[in-house]
């Protein structure tokens, strides 16, 4: 899968995998800046992010020339350049969340996304007991007001945290309201106009993948131990 992005050659198709790795690079660069690091090599960045040095150089070259051979990358400059790719510093993203249950409340309370320029300005629910209240100072409105609030506040990103049975209806309303992108936490796929990107986060799938990785790692460790035992017995 590819998405359009502004590269050194203009607007081009860039793989979602590349965008995902760039986000990981930005997280590492932010940490390195906080630690006072001044420069780093592609090999060092690769070691921190779990990819090859060649992959790092290839990804960064899509968007421009950021380093010099033999001297590496300036941490602050590279971080600033990668931030610009994601629009940070250029645009502050207003967000809303639909579904103020346990997950929705936790997402609003999380401070992780605020430092990247994403800010919740509204929440929506169908529960009369929640409508009119606040979560972390964010007002909770009726879903019936969603279109009006999204347009009035110029909200760009809609986060969906509702049961699967409601997700498609919510997605349709968000799109009709003029939302620019959707982050879907519901365990149900949704369709949106091509101009509205949709990213889905299925926590159950992440747990399944993790269980597979755990079993694979344990199986590998058992096989390695068997080889070690066999070698010791043969000596």
CSV table of C-alpha atoms in Angstrom, one decimal:
chain,number,residue,atom,x,y,z
A,1,UNK,CA,0.0,0.0,0.0
A,2,UNK,CA,1.2,3.5,-0.9
A,3,UNK,CA,0.2,7.0,0.0
A,4,UNK,CA,0.9,10.4,-1.6
A,5,UNK,CA,3.6,12.4,0.2
A,6,UNK,CA,5.7,15.4,-0.5
A,7,UNK,CA,9.2,14.2,-1.4
A,8,UNK,CA,12.3,15.8,-2.7
A,9,UNK,CA,10.8,15.3,-6.2
A,10,UNK,CA,7.4,16.7,-5.3
A,11,UNK,CA,4.2,14.7,-4.7
A,12,UNK,CA,5.0,11.0,-5.0
A,13,UNK,CA,3.7,7.6,-3.9
A,14,UNK,CA,5.4,6.5,-0.7
A,15,UNK,CA,4.8,3.1,0.9
A,16,UNK,CA,3.0,3.0,4.2
A,17,UNK,CA,5.9,1.0,5.6
A,18,UNK,CA,8.2,3.9,4.9
A,19,UNK,CA,5.9,6.3,6.6
A,20,UNK,CA,5.7,4.0,9.6
A,21,UNK,CA,9.5,3.8,9.8
A,22,UNK,CA,9.8,7.6,9.5
A,23,UNK,CA,7.5,7.9,12.5
A,24,UNK,CA,9.8,5.5,14.4
A,25,UNK,CA,12.9,7.5,13.4
A,26,UNK,CA,11.2,10.7,14.7
A,27,UNK,CA,10.5,9.1,18.1
A,28,UNK,CA,14.1,8.0,18.4
A,29,UNK,CA,15.4,11.4,17.3
A,30,UNK,CA,13.3,13.1,19.9
A,31,UNK,CA,14.7,10.9,22.6
A,32,UNK,CA,18.3,11.5,21.4
A,33,UNK,CA,17.7,15.3,21.4
A,34,UNK,CA,16.4,15.1,25.0
A,35,UNK,CA,19.6,13.1,25.9
A,36,UNK,CA,21.8,15.8,24.4
A,37,UNK,CA,23.1,13.9,21.4
A,38,UNK,CA,24.5,16.1,18.7
A,39,UNK,CA,25.1,13.7,15.8
A,40,UNK,CA,24.4,10.1,14.9
A,41,UNK,CA,25.1,7.7,12.0
A,42,UNK,CA,22.7,5.7,9.9
A,43,UNK,CA,24.1,2.6,11.6
A,44,UNK,CA,23.3,4.0,15.1
A,45,UNK,CA,19.8,5.0,14.1
A,46,UNK,CA,19.3,1.6,12.5
A,47,UNK,CA,20.4,-0.1,15.7
A,48,UNK,CA,17.8,2.0,17.7
A,49,UNK,CA,14.9,1.3,15.4
A,50,UNK,CA,15.6,-2.4,14.4
A,51,UNK,CA,16.2,-1.9,10.7
A,52,UNK,CA,19.3,-1.9,8.6
A,53,UNK,CA,21.5,1.1,8.0
A,54,UNK,CA,20.8,0.8,4.3
A,55,UNK,CA,17.1,1.0,5.0
A,56,UNK,CA,17.5,4.2,7.1
A,57,UNK,CA,19.5,5.8,4.3
A,58,UNK,CA,17.0,4.7,1.7
A,59,UNK,CA,14.0,6.0,3.6
A,60,UNK,CA,15.6,9.4,4.3
A,61,UNK,CA,16.8,9.8,0.7
A,62,UNK,CA,13.2,9.7,-0.4
A,63,UNK,CA,12.6,13.1,1.3
A,64,UNK,CA,16.0,14.8,0.8
A,65,UNK,CA,19.6,14.9,1.7
A,66,UNK,CA,20.0,15.2,5.5
A,67,UNK,CA,23.5,14.0,6.3
A,68,UNK,CA,27.1,14.1,5.0
A,69,UNK,CA,29.2,11.0,4.3
A,70,UNK,CA,31.6,10.5,7.1
A,71,UNK,CA,30.0,13.0,9.5
A,72,UNK,CA,26.5,11.5,10.0
A,73,UNK,CA,23.3,13.3,10.7
A,74,UNK,CA,22.9,16.4,12.9
A,75,UNK,CA,20.2,15.2,15.4
A,76,UNK,CA,18.4,18.5,15.9
A,77,UNK,CA,18.3,19.3,12.1
A,78,UNK,CA,17.2,15.8,11.1
A,79,UNK,CA,14.5,15.8,13.8
A,80,UNK,CA,13.2,19.2,12.5
A,81,UNK,CA,13.2,17.9,8.9
A,82,UNK,CA,11.3,14.7,9.8
A,83,UNK,CA,8.9,16.7,11.9
A,84,UNK,CA,8.1,18.9,8.8
A,85,UNK,CA,7.3,15.7,6.8
A,86,UNK,CA,4.6,15.0,9.3
A,87,UNK,CA,3.4,18.5,9.4
A,88,UNK,CA,4.5,19.2,13.0
A,89,UNK,CA,5.4,22.8,13.5
A,90,UNK,CA,3.3,23.7,10.5
A,91,UNK,CA,-0.1,22.5,11.5
A,92,UNK,CA,-1.7,21.8,14.9
A,93,UNK,CA,-4.1,19.0,14.5
A,94,UNK,CA,-7.5,19.3,16.1
A,95,UNK,CA,-9.1,15.9,17.0
A,96,UNK,CA,-12.4,14.6,18.2
A,97,UNK,CA,-13.3,11.2,19.6
A,98,UNK,CA,-16.5,9.3,19.2
A,99,UNK,CA,-17.3,6.9,22.1
A,100,UNK,CA,-16.5,7.9,25.7
A,101,UNK,CA,-16.3,4.5,27.2
A,102,UNK,CA,-13.3,3.0,28.9
A,103,UNK,CA,-11.1,3.1,25.8
A,104,UNK,CA,-12.2,6.5,24.7
A,105,UNK,CA,-11.7,8.0,28.1
A,106,UNK,CA,-8.2,6.5,28.3
A,107,UNK,CA,-7.3,7.9,24.8
A,108,UNK,CA,-8.4,11.4,25.8
A,109,UNK,CA,-6.5,11.2,29.1
A,110,UNK,CA,-3.3,10.0,27.4
A,111,UNK,CA,-0.7,12.8,27.1
A,112,UNK,CA,1.4,10.9,24.5
A,113,UNK,CA,0.0,12.5,21.4
A,114,UNK,CA,-0.2,16.1,22.7
A,115,UNK,CA,3.6,16.6,22.3
A,116,UNK,CA,3.2,15.8,18.6
A,117,UNK,CA,0.7,18.6,18.1
A,118,UNK,CA,-2.5,16.6,18.3
A,119,UNK,CA,-5.2,18.1,20.5
A,120,UNK,CA,-8.7,16.8,21.4
A,121,UNK,CA,-11.3,19.5,21.3
A,122,UNK,CA,-14.5,17.5,21.5
A,123,UNK,CA,-15.9,14.1,22.4
A,124,UNK,CA,-19.2,12.5,21.3
A,125,UNK,CA,-21.4,9.8,22.8
A,126,UNK,CA,-25.0,8.6,22.8
A,127,UNK,CA,-25.3,8.1,26.5
A,128,UNK,CA,-27.4,10.9,28.0
A,129,UNK,CA,-25.5,10.5,31.3
A,130,UNK,CA,-22.2,11.4,29.6
A,131,UNK,CA,-23.5,14.2,27.3
A,132,UNK,CA,-22.9,17.6,28.8
A,133,UNK,CA,-20.0,16.4,31.0
A,134,UNK,CA,-16.3,16.8,30.5
A,135,UNK,CA,-13.4,14.3,30.2
A,136,UNK,CA,-10.0,15.9,31.0
A,137,UNK,CA,-11.7,19.2,30.3
A,138,UNK,CA,-12.9,18.0,26.9
A,139,UNK,CA,-16.6,18.6,26.5
A,140,UNK,CA,-18.8,15.6,25.6
A,141,UNK,CA,-21.5,16.3,23.1
A,142,UNK,CA,-24.3,14.2,21.6
A,143,UNK,CA,-23.5,12.4,18.4
A,144,UNK,CA,-26.4,14.4,16.9
A,145,UNK,CA,-24.2,17.5,17.2
A,146,UNK,CA,-21.1,15.9,15.6
A,147,UNK,CA,-21.4,17.5,12.1
A,148,UNK,CA,-22.0,21.0,13.6
A,149,UNK,CA,-19.1,20.8,16.1
A,150,UNK,CA,-16.6,19.3,13.6
A,151,UNK,CA,-17.3,22.1,11.1
A,152,UNK,CA,-17.4,24.9,13.7
A,153,UNK,CA,-14.1,23.8,15.3
A,154,UNK,CA,-12.4,22.8,12.0
A,155,UNK,CA,-11.6,19.4,13.4
A,156,UNK,CA,-9.3,17.4,11.2
A,157,UNK,CA,-9.1,14.0,12.8
A,158,UNK,CA,-11.8,11.7,14.1
A,159,UNK,CA,-11.0,8.9,16.5
A,160,UNK,CA,-13.6,6.1,16.6
A,161,UNK,CA,-13.9,4.1,19.9
A,162,UNK,CA,-17.4,2.7,19.6
A,163,UNK,CA,-18.7,-0.9,19.4
A,164,UNK,CA,-18.3,-2.6,16.1
A,165,UNK,CA,-22.0,-2.4,15.4
A,166,UNK,CA,-21.9,1.4,15.3
A,167,UNK,CA,-18.5,2.0,13.6
A,168,UNK,CA,-19.7,2.3,10.0
A,169,UNK,CA,-22.5,4.7,10.9
A,170,UNK,CA,-20.0,6.9,12.9
A,171,UNK,CA,-17.5,6.8,10.0
A,172,UNK,CA,-20.2,7.9,7.6
A,173,UNK,CA,-21.2,10.8,9.8
A,174,UNK,CA,-17.6,11.9,10.3
A,175,UNK,CA,-17.0,11.9,6.5
A,176,UNK,CA,-20.1,13.9,5.9
A,177,UNK,CA,-19.0,16.4,8.5
A,178,UNK,CA,-15.8,17.0,6.4
A,179,UNK,CA,-13.3,15.2,8.6
A,180,UNK,CA,-9.8,14.8,7.0
A,181,UNK,CA,-8.7,11.5,8.5
A,182,UNK,CA,-10.0,8.7,10.7
A,183,UNK,CA,-8.2,6.6,13.4
A,184,UNK,CA,-10.4,3.6,14.0
A,185,UNK,CA,-10.0,1.6,17.3
A,186,UNK,CA,-13.2,-0.4,16.7
A,187,UNK,CA,-12.8,-4.1,15.6
A,188,UNK,CA,-14.6,-3.5,12.4
A,189,UNK,CA,-13.3,-2.4,8.9
A,190,UNK,CA,-14.8,0.8,7.5
A,191,UNK,CA,-15.0,2.5,4.1
A,192,UNK,CA,-14.4,6.1,3.5
A,193,UNK,CA,-13.9,8.3,0.4
A,194,UNK,CA,-10.4,8.0,-1.1
A,195,UNK,CA,-9.5,11.5,0.1
A,196,UNK,CA,-10.1,10.5,3.7
A,197,UNK,CA,-7.3,8.3,5.0
A,198,UNK,CA,-8.3,5.6,7.5
A,199,UNK,CA,-5.9,3.9,9.9
A,200,UNK,CA,-7.3,1.0,12.0
A,201,UNK,CA,-5.8,-0.1,15.3
A,202,UNK,CA,-7.1,-3.5,16.4
A,203,UNK,CA,-5.7,-4.3,19.9
A,204,UNK,CA,-6.9,-7.9,19.7
A,205,UNK,CA,-4.8,-8.4,16.6
A,206,UNK,CA,-1.7,-7.0,18.3
A,207,UNK,CA,-2.2,-9.4,21.2
A,208,UNK,CA,-2.5,-12.3,18.7
A,209,UNK,CA,0.7,-11.2,16.9
A,210,UNK,CA,2.5,-10.9,20.2
A,211,UNK,CA,1.5,-14.4,21.3
A,212,UNK,CA,2.9,-15.7,18.0
A,213,UNK,CA,6.2,-13.9,18.5
A,214,UNK,CA,6.5,-15.2,22.1
A,215,UNK,CA,6.0,-18.8,21.0
A,216,UNK,CA,8.4,-18.3,18.1
A,217,UNK,CA,11.0,-16.8,20.4
A,218,UNK,CA,10.6,-19.6,23.0
A,219,UNK,CA,10.8,-22.3,20.3
A,220,UNK,CA,14.0,-20.8,18.9
A,221,UNK,CA,15.4,-20.7,22.4
A,222,UNK,CA,14.6,-24.4,23.0
A,223,UNK,CA,16.2,-25.4,19.7
A,224,UNK,CA,19.3,-23.4,20.5
A,225,UNK,CA,19.5,-25.0,24.0
A,226,UNK,CA,19.0,-28.5,22.4
A,227,UNK,CA,22.0,-27.8,20.1
A,228,UNK,CA,24.1,-26.6,23.0
A,229,UNK,CA,23.2,-29.7,25.0
A,230,UNK,CA,24.0,-32.0,22.1
A,231,UNK,CA,27.3,-30.3,21.5
A,232,UNK,CA,28.3,-30.6,25.2
A,233,UNK,CA,27.4,-34.3,25.2
A,234,UNK,CA,29.5,-34.9,22.2
A,235,UNK,CA,32.7,-33.4,23.7
